[in-house]
Amino acid sequence: MFQCLTNFPLTVAMVLVLIQHQYPEYCADICKERKDIMGLRAGSEVAILLKPISDKILEIQTFRERNRGSKMFNHLSAVSESVPALGWVAVAPKPGPYVKEMNDAATFYTNRVLKDYKHSDLRHVDWVKSYLNIWADLQGYIKEYHTTGLTWSSTGPIASAASLLSTLTSGQSPPPPPPPPPPPPPPPGPPPVFDTENAKDDTTTTRSALFAQLNQGEAITKGLRHVSDDQKTHKNPSLRAQGTSVRSPTRSHTSAPTTPKTPPQQSHCPVLELEGKKWRVEYQEGKNDLLITDTELKQVAYIFKCNKSTLQMKGKINSITIDNCRKFGLVFNNVVGIVEVINSKDIQIQVLGKVPTISINKTEGCHIYLSEESLDCEIVSAKSSEMNILIPQDGDYKEFPVPEQFKTSWDGSKLVTDPAEIVG
């Protein structure tokens, strides 16, 4: 894969170098070590052992977010979404399926790379194949040697924070020797002397007095004072008004724990600009008059984290992507490629002209209003719900729900999947 970086954009090369920088040697070292004989290590020490990998993963994901406007954003997203697979050493009992899940996340974005470059630049196609082979080879390695989790060596050194530090600082000057141990504590004093005979006499006297009171029978109540009705709380309302509430000794009166305050969300400046051939519409809040008029066939639009807003796009554009938006409306004339909706909720789309394909992924609530010219549009959906297609009929729209439940059966030669009909 790293040979494919020749003449590649700097942003992708930097991310891949971060992966190559430390993982192979670190993973080899941790697999050679053996687990502490006392069992699983404390969570804090495991976190220290895996900190180099966690730092690299965070660095890669941060790098992707800083380069959201890059032309290589799909490449960076493929790496950023799949690089957590490097933490498979902490996954049990099935690290293999975990790596496959990360590989599937990368495939979502590498498919976009293939769509953009398969006919124009084969270097990107070679990069996709090489990158996905990393996770495929890692799955094979895990299946062969660590099927149910990381297998520790029985002869290597004990895995600890100290051994990790020695691995990371190899080649540097040795650390200074530890300070001498503190002096031993002073010897304990002589044991206390108990007067057992006097203690026995006190116990016998107390027990005799108790039995003497119990043997009085009915005469034991003669020492009680009579309480009149005007001194009884349940018969005198004025006493209830004066009385104070008494805390029950059996209940805990500690103050209820206060819920921690959530930190305020980081505010971003709204963006509506043309960057190269990409229209960026980001962080728009409560704007229902967003308008883009100067569109060209080679341009694309990327709409990110826009809430309670509406955008109208005139003219003809190559593709439109709606990502992580809430209660967002889109009206456009013509799209020659695809309109994608990802990780969003309560989306409304109205087609005034033509569009060949609309893709809906991981979205809750999506209403699509088709025009007479776009009735041949293909709707592709996955992991989504509450989807409805509105078809123009007799000057109005008729709503048709997109199936969410399916039935699969074996016909003798292959699996056949059909929408499930719910009988009410």
Coordinates of C-alpha atoms in Angstrom, one line a residue:
M1 CA 0.0 0.0 0.0
F2 CA 2.8 2.4 0.9
Q3 CA 4.3 2.0 -2.6
C4 CA 1.1 3.5 -4.0
L5 CA 1.9 6.9 -2.3
T6 CA 4.2 8.0 -5.1
N7 CA 2.9 11.4 -6.3
F8 CA -0.1 11.0 -4.1
P9 CA -1.7 14.0 -2.3
L10 CA 0.2 14.9 0.9
T11 CA -2.9 14.6 3.2
V12 CA -3.4 10.9 2.4
A13 CA 0.3 10.2 2.6
M14 CA 0.6 11.8 6.1
V15 CA -2.3 9.7 7.5
L16 CA -0.9 6.4 6.1
V17 CA 2.6 7.2 7.5
L18 CA 1.0 7.6 10.9
I19 CA -0.4 4.0 10.7
Q20 CA 3.0 2.7 9.5
H21 CA 4.9 4.6 12.2
Q22 CA 4.3 2.4 15.2
Y23 CA 1.7 -0.3 15.0
P24 CA 3.7 -3.3 13.5
E25 CA 6.5 -3.2 16.1
Y26 CA 4.2 -2.4 19.0
C27 CA 1.8 -5.2 18.1
A28 CA 4.6 -7.7 17.8
D29 CA 6.0 -6.6 21.2
I30 CA 2.7 -6.9 23.1
C31 CA 2.0 -10.3 21.6
K32 CA 5.4 -11.6 22.7
E33 CA 4.7 -10.6 26.3
R34 CA 2.8 -12.8 28.8
K35 CA -0.1 -11.9 30.9
D36 CA 0.3 -11.3 34.7
I37 CA -0.2 -14.7 36.5
M38 CA -2.7 -13.0 38.8
G39 CA -5.3 -12.8 36.0
L40 CA -6.6 -9.8 34.0
R41 CA -4.7 -6.6 34.7
A42 CA -6.3 -3.5 36.1
G43 CA -8.2 -1.3 33.6
S44 CA -5.8 1.6 34.2
E45 CA -2.7 -0.5 33.4
V46 CA -4.3 -1.9 30.2
A47 CA -5.1 1.7 29.1
I48 CA -1.4 2.5 29.6
L49 CA -0.3 -0.5 27.6
L50 CA -2.6 0.6 24.7
K51 CA -2.0 4.3 24.9
P52 CA 0.4 4.5 21.9
I53 CA -2.2 3.0 19.7
S54 CA -5.0 5.2 21.1
D55 CA -3.0 8.3 20.5
K56 CA -2.3 7.4 16.9
I57 CA -6.0 6.6 16.2
L58 CA -7.0 10.0 17.7
E59 CA -4.3 11.8 15.7
I60 CA -5.5 10.3 12.5
Q61 CA -9.2 11.1 13.2
T62 CA -8.3 14.7 14.1
F63 CA -6.3 15.0 10.9
R64 CA -9.3 14.0 8.9
E65 CA -11.6 16.5 10.6
R66 CA -9.1 19.3 9.9
N67 CA -9.1 18.5 6.2
R68 CA -12.8 18.1 5.7
G69 CA -12.6 20.4 2.6
S70 CA -9.9 18.3 0.9
K71 CA -10.4 16.6 -2.4
M72 CA -9.1 13.5 -0.7
F73 CA -11.8 13.6 2.0
N74 CA -13.1 10.1 1.0
H75 CA -9.6 8.7 1.2
L76 CA -9.2 10.2 4.7
S77 CA -12.6 9.1 5.8
A78 CA -11.9 5.5 4.7
V79 CA -8.7 5.5 6.9
S80 CA -10.3 7.4 9.8
E81 CA -13.4 5.1 10.0
S82 CA -11.4 1.9 9.9
V83 CA -8.2 2.7 11.8
P84 CA -9.9 1.8 15.2
A85 CA -9.4 -1.8 14.1
L86 CA -5.8 -1.4 15.4
G87 CA -7.3 -1.7 18.8
W88 CA -8.3 -5.4 18.2
V89 CA -5.8 -6.5 20.9
A90 CA -8.3 -5.2 23.6
V91 CA -11.4 -6.9 22.0
A92 CA -12.6 -10.3 23.3
P93 CA -13.9 -12.9 22.6
K94 CA -14.2 -12.1 18.8
P95 CA -11.6 -9.6 17.6
G96 CA -11.9 -10.9 14.0
P97 CA -15.5 -9.8 13.4
Y98 CA -14.6 -6.4 15.0
V99 CA -11.9 -5.9 12.4
K100 CA -14.3 -6.9 9.6
E101 CA -16.8 -4.3 10.9
M102 CA -14.1 -1.6 10.6
N103 CA -13.2 -2.9 7.1
D104 CA -16.9 -2.5 6.1
A105 CA -16.8 1.1 7.3
A106 CA -13.8 1.8 5.1
T107 CA -15.5 0.1 2.1
F108 CA -18.3 2.6 2.3
Y109 CA -15.9 5.4 1.5
T110 CA -13.5 3.5 -0.8
N111 CA -16.5 2.7 -3.1
R112 CA -16.8 6.5 -3.5
V113 CA -13.2 6.7 -4.4
L114 CA -13.6 3.9 -7.0
K115 CA -16.7 5.7 -8.5
D116 CA -14.7 8.9 -8.8
Y117 CA -11.4 7.6 -10.2
K118 CA -11.9 4.2 -11.8
H119 CA -12.0 5.7 -15.3
S120 CA -9.6 8.6 -14.8
D121 CA -6.7 7.6 -12.4
L122 CA -5.9 4.0 -11.7
R123 CA -3.5 4.9 -8.9
H124 CA -6.5 5.5 -6.6
V125 CA -7.9 2.0 -7.6
D126 CA -4.6 0.4 -6.7
W127 CA -4.6 2.3 -3.4
V128 CA -8.1 1.1 -2.5
K129 CA -7.1 -2.5 -3.2
S130 CA -3.9 -2.2 -1.2
Y131 CA -5.6 -0.5 1.8
L132 CA -8.4 -3.0 2.1
N133 CA -5.9 -5.8 1.9
I134 CA -4.4 -4.6 5.2
W135 CA -7.6 -5.4 7.1
A136 CA -8.2 -8.6 5.2
D137 CA -4.7 -9.8 6.0
L138 CA -5.2 -8.8 9.7
Q139 CA -8.4 -10.8 9.8
G140 CA -6.5 -13.8 8.5
Y141 CA -3.8 -13.4 11.1
I142 CA -6.3 -13.0 14.0
K143 CA -8.3 -16.1 12.8
E144 CA -5.1 -18.2 12.8
Y145 CA -3.5 -17.1 16.0
H146 CA -6.0 -15.1 18.2
T147 CA -9.5 -16.3 17.3
T148 CA -11.0 -15.7 20.7
G149 CA -8.9 -12.8 21.8
L150 CA -5.2 -11.8 22.2
T151 CA -3.2 -14.9 23.1
W152 CA -0.4 -14.1 25.5
S153 CA 3.0 -15.8 25.3
S154 CA 3.8 -18.3 28.1
T155 CA 7.6 -17.5 28.1
G156 CA 7.9 -13.8 27.4
P157 CA 8.2 -11.0 30.0
I158 CA 5.2 -9.9 32.0
A159 CA 3.2 -7.2 30.2
S160 CA 3.3 -4.0 32.3
A161 CA 3.7 -0.3 32.0
A162 CA 7.4 -0.6 32.8
S163 CA 7.9 -3.1 30.0
L164 CA 6.0 -0.8 27.6
L165 CA 8.2 2.1 28.6
S166 CA 11.4 0.1 28.0
T167 CA 10.1 -0.8 24.5
L168 CA 9.2 2.8 23.6
T169 CA 12.5 4.2 24.9
S170 CA 14.8 1.5 23.4
G171 CA 17.8 3.1 21.8
Q172 CA 17.8 6.0 24.3
S173 CA 19.9 6.4 27.4
P174 CA 18.8 4.1 30.3
P175 CA 16.6 5.7 32.9
P176 CA 18.1 6.5 36.3
P177 CA 18.0 3.8 39.0
P178 CA 15.0 3.9 41.3
P179 CA 15.4 5.5 44.8
P180 CA 16.3 3.3 47.8
P181 CA 13.3 1.8 49.6
P182 CA 12.1 3.6 52.7
P183 CA 13.2 2.3 56.2
P184 CA 11.0 -0.5 57.7
P185 CA 8.3 0.5 60.2
P186 CA 9.0 0.4 64.0
P187 CA 8.2 -2.9 65.8
P188 CA 4.7 -3.1 67.3
G189 CA 4.3 -2.4 71.0
P190 CA 3.2 -5.0 73.6
P191 CA -0.3 -6.3 73.4
P192 CA -2.9 -4.6 75.8
V193 CA -3.8 -6.3 79.1
F194 CA -7.5 -7.1 79.6
D195 CA -9.0 -7.5 83.1
T196 CA -11.1 -10.5 82.3
E197 CA -12.2 -11.1 85.9
N198 CA -13.7 -7.6 86.4
A199 CA -15.4 -7.8 83.0
K200 CA -17.1 -11.1 84.0
D201 CA -18.4 -9.5 87.2
D202 CA -19.9 -6.5 85.3
T203 CA -21.6 -8.8 82.8
T204 CA -23.2 -10.9 85.6
T205 CA -24.5 -7.9 87.5
T206 CA -26.1 -6.4 84.3
R207 CA -27.8 -9.7 83.4
S208 CA -29.2 -10.1 87.0
A209 CA -30.7 -6.6 86.9
L210 CA -32.4 -7.3 83.6
F211 CA -34.1 -10.5 84.8
A212 CA -35.2 -8.8 88.0
Q213 CA -37.1 -6.2 85.9
L214 CA -38.7 -8.9 83.6
N215 CA -39.9 -10.8 86.6
Q216 CA -42.1 -7.9 87.9
G217 CA -44.9 -8.9 85.5
E218 CA -47.7 -6.4 85.3
A219 CA -46.1 -4.2 87.9
I220 CA -43.4 -3.2 85.4
T221 CA -45.8 -0.5 83.9
K222 CA -46.3 1.3 87.3
G223 CA -43.4 3.6 86.6
L224 CA -44.9 4.9 83.4
R225 CA -46.5 8.4 83.4
H226 CA -50.0 8.8 82.2
V227 CA -50.4 11.1 79.1
S228 CA -53.6 13.1 78.8
D229 CA -55.5 13.7 75.5
D230 CA -54.4 17.3 75.2
Q231 CA -50.7 16.1 75.2
K232 CA -51.2 13.6 72.4
T233 CA -50.1 14.8 69.0
H234 CA -52.7 12.8 67.0
K235 CA -55.6 14.3 69.0
N236 CA -54.3 17.9 69.3
P237 CA -53.7 19.7 65.9
S238 CA -51.9 22.6 67.5
L239 CA -49.1 20.2 68.6
R240 CA -48.8 18.9 65.1
A241 CA -48.4 22.5 63.8
Q242 CA -45.6 23.2 66.3
G243 CA -43.8 20.0 65.9
T244 CA -40.8 19.6 63.6
S245 CA -40.2 16.7 61.3
V246 CA -37.9 14.1 62.7
R247 CA -35.6 12.2 60.4
S248 CA -35.9 8.5 60.4
P249 CA -32.7 6.9 61.7
T250 CA -33.1 4.0 59.2
R251 CA -33.1 6.2 56.0
S252 CA -30.1 7.8 54.4
H253 CA -30.4 11.6 54.2
T254 CA -27.5 12.3 51.9
S255 CA -28.2 14.9 49.2
A256 CA -29.2 13.4 45.9
P257 CA -26.4 13.4 43.4
T258 CA -26.6 16.2 41.0
T259 CA -26.3 15.4 37.4
P260 CA -23.2 16.7 35.8
K261 CA -23.7 19.6 33.5
T262 CA -23.0 18.8 29.9
P263 CA -20.4 21.0 28.4
P264 CA -21.7 23.5 25.9
Q265 CA -21.6 22.4 22.3
Q266 CA -18.8 24.0 20.3
S267 CA -20.3 26.6 17.9
H268 CA -19.2 26.7 14.3
C269 CA -19.5 29.5 11.8
P270 CA -22.0 28.8 9.1
V271 CA -20.5 28.1 5.7
L272 CA -22.0 28.6 2.2
E273 CA -19.3 28.8 -0.3
L274 CA -17.8 27.3 -3.5
E275 CA -14.4 25.7 -2.8
G276 CA -12.9 24.6 -6.1
K277 CA -15.7 22.4 -7.7
K278 CA -17.4 21.7 -4.3
W279 CA -20.2 23.7 -2.8
R280 CA -19.9 23.6 1.0
V281 CA -23.1 24.2 3.0
E282 CA -22.2 23.6 6.7
Y283 CA -23.6 24.4 10.2
Q284 CA -26.6 26.3 9.0
E285 CA -29.2 26.8 11.7
G286 CA -32.8 28.0 11.2
K287 CA -32.1 29.3 7.6
N288 CA -35.0 28.7 5.2
D289 CA -33.8 31.1 2.5
L290 CA -30.5 29.4 1.4
L291 CA -30.1 29.6 -2.4
I292 CA -27.4 28.5 -4.9
T293 CA -27.9 29.6 -8.4
D294 CA -24.6 29.5 -10.2
T295 CA -24.2 25.7 -10.6
E296 CA -22.2 23.8 -13.2
L297 CA -22.2 20.2 -14.4
K298 CA -18.8 19.4 -12.9
Q299 CA -19.7 20.7 -9.4
V300 CA -20.8 18.7 -6.4
A301 CA -22.5 19.9 -3.2
Y302 CA -21.7 18.7 0.3
I303 CA -24.2 19.6 3.0
F304 CA -23.1 18.9 6.6
K305 CA -24.7 19.5 10.0
C306 CA -27.5 21.8 8.9
N307 CA -30.5 21.9 11.2
K308 CA -34.0 23.3 10.6
S309 CA -33.0 24.9 7.3
T310 CA -34.0 24.7 3.6
L311 CA -31.7 24.9 0.6
Q312 CA -32.7 25.5 -3.0
M313 CA -30.3 24.6 -5.8
K314 CA -31.0 25.8 -9.4
G315 CA -29.4 24.6 -12.6
K316 CA -27.7 21.2 -13.2
I317 CA -25.1 19.7 -10.8
N318 CA -23.1 16.5 -10.6
S319 CA -24.1 15.2 -7.2
I320 CA -25.4 16.2 -3.8
T321 CA -24.6 14.7 -0.3
I322 CA -26.6 15.4 2.9
D323 CA -24.6 14.3 5.9
N324 CA -25.6 14.5 9.6
C325 CA -28.5 17.0 9.1
R326 CA -31.7 17.4 11.1
K327 CA -35.0 18.7 9.9
F328 CA -33.5 19.8 6.6
G329 CA -35.2 20.5 3.3
L330 CA -33.6 20.4 -0.2
V331 CA -35.1 21.5 -3.5
F332 CA -33.1 21.1 -6.7
N333 CA -33.7 21.1 -10.5
N334 CA -31.4 18.5 -12.0
V335 CA -28.7 16.1 -10.8
V336 CA -26.8 13.9 -13.3
G337 CA -25.2 11.6 -10.7
I338 CA -26.6 10.7 -7.3
V339 CA -28.2 12.4 -4.3
E340 CA -27.1 10.8 -1.0
V341 CA -28.6 11.1 2.5
I342 CA -26.4 9.8 5.3
N343 CA -26.7 9.8 9.2
S344 CA -29.6 12.3 9.1
K345 CA -33.1 12.7 10.5
D346 CA -36.3 14.3 9.2
I347 CA -35.2 15.1 5.7
Q348 CA -37.4 16.4 2.9
I349 CA -36.3 16.4 -0.8
Q350 CA -38.2 17.8 -3.7
V351 CA -37.1 17.0 -7.3
L352 CA -38.1 19.6 -9.9
G353 CA -36.3 18.0 -12.8
K354 CA -34.5 14.7 -13.2
V355 CA -32.2 12.6 -11.0
P356 CA -31.2 9.0 -11.7
T357 CA -30.5 7.7 -8.2
I358 CA -31.2 8.7 -4.6
S359 CA -29.4 6.8 -1.8
I360 CA -30.6 6.8 1.8
N361 CA -28.3 5.3 4.5
K362 CA -28.6 5.4 8.3
T363 CA -31.5 7.9 8.2
E364 CA -34.7 8.2 10.3
G365 CA -37.4 9.9 8.3
C366 CA -37.0 10.9 4.7
H367 CA -39.7 12.2 2.4
I368 CA -38.9 12.5 -1.4
Y369 CA -41.2 14.4 -3.7
L370 CA -40.6 13.3 -7.3
S371 CA -41.5 15.2 -10.4
E372 CA -43.1 13.8 -13.6
E373 CA -39.6 13.7 -15.3
S374 CA -38.0 11.8 -12.4
L375 CA -40.4 8.9 -12.0
D376 CA -37.8 6.5 -13.3
C377 CA -35.5 7.4 -10.4
E378 CA -34.0 4.5 -8.4
I379 CA -34.2 4.6 -4.6
V380 CA -31.5 2.7 -2.7
S381 CA -31.9 2.4 1.1
A382 CA -30.0 0.7 3.9
K383 CA -30.4 0.9 7.7
S384 CA -33.1 3.5 7.4
S385 CA -36.7 4.0 8.5
E386 CA -39.8 6.1 7.9
M387 CA -39.1 6.6 4.2
N388 CA -41.8 7.8 1.9
I389 CA -41.9 8.5 -1.8
L390 CA -44.5 11.0 -3.0
I391 CA -45.7 10.6 -6.6
P392 CA -47.5 13.4 -8.5
Q393 CA -51.1 12.3 -9.5
D394 CA -53.9 14.5 -10.7
G395 CA -52.2 17.8 -9.6
D396 CA -51.5 16.4 -6.1
Y397 CA -49.0 14.0 -4.5
K398 CA -49.8 10.4 -3.4
E399 CA -47.6 8.9 -0.7
F400 CA -46.0 5.5 -1.0
P401 CA -44.0 4.1 1.9
V402 CA -40.6 2.3 1.3
P403 CA -40.6 -1.2 2.8
E404 CA -38.5 -1.6 6.0
Q405 CA -39.2 -5.3 6.7
F406 CA -38.3 -8.1 4.4
K407 CA -38.9 -11.8 4.1
T408 CA -36.2 -14.2 2.8
S409 CA -36.8 -17.8 1.7
W410 CA -34.9 -20.5 -0.1
D411 CA -36.4 -21.6 -3.5
G412 CA -34.1 -24.6 -3.9
S413 CA -31.3 -22.8 -5.7
K414 CA -31.0 -19.4 -4.2
L415 CA -32.3 -17.0 -1.6
V416 CA -35.3 -14.9 -2.5
T417 CA -36.0 -11.7 -0.6
D418 CA -39.4 -9.9 -0.9
P419 CA -40.9 -7.1 1.2
A420 CA -42.9 -8.4 4.1
E421 CA -46.6 -7.6 4.1
I422 CA -47.9 -6.9 7.6
V423 CA -51.5 -8.2 7.9
G424 CA -53.5 -6.1 10.4

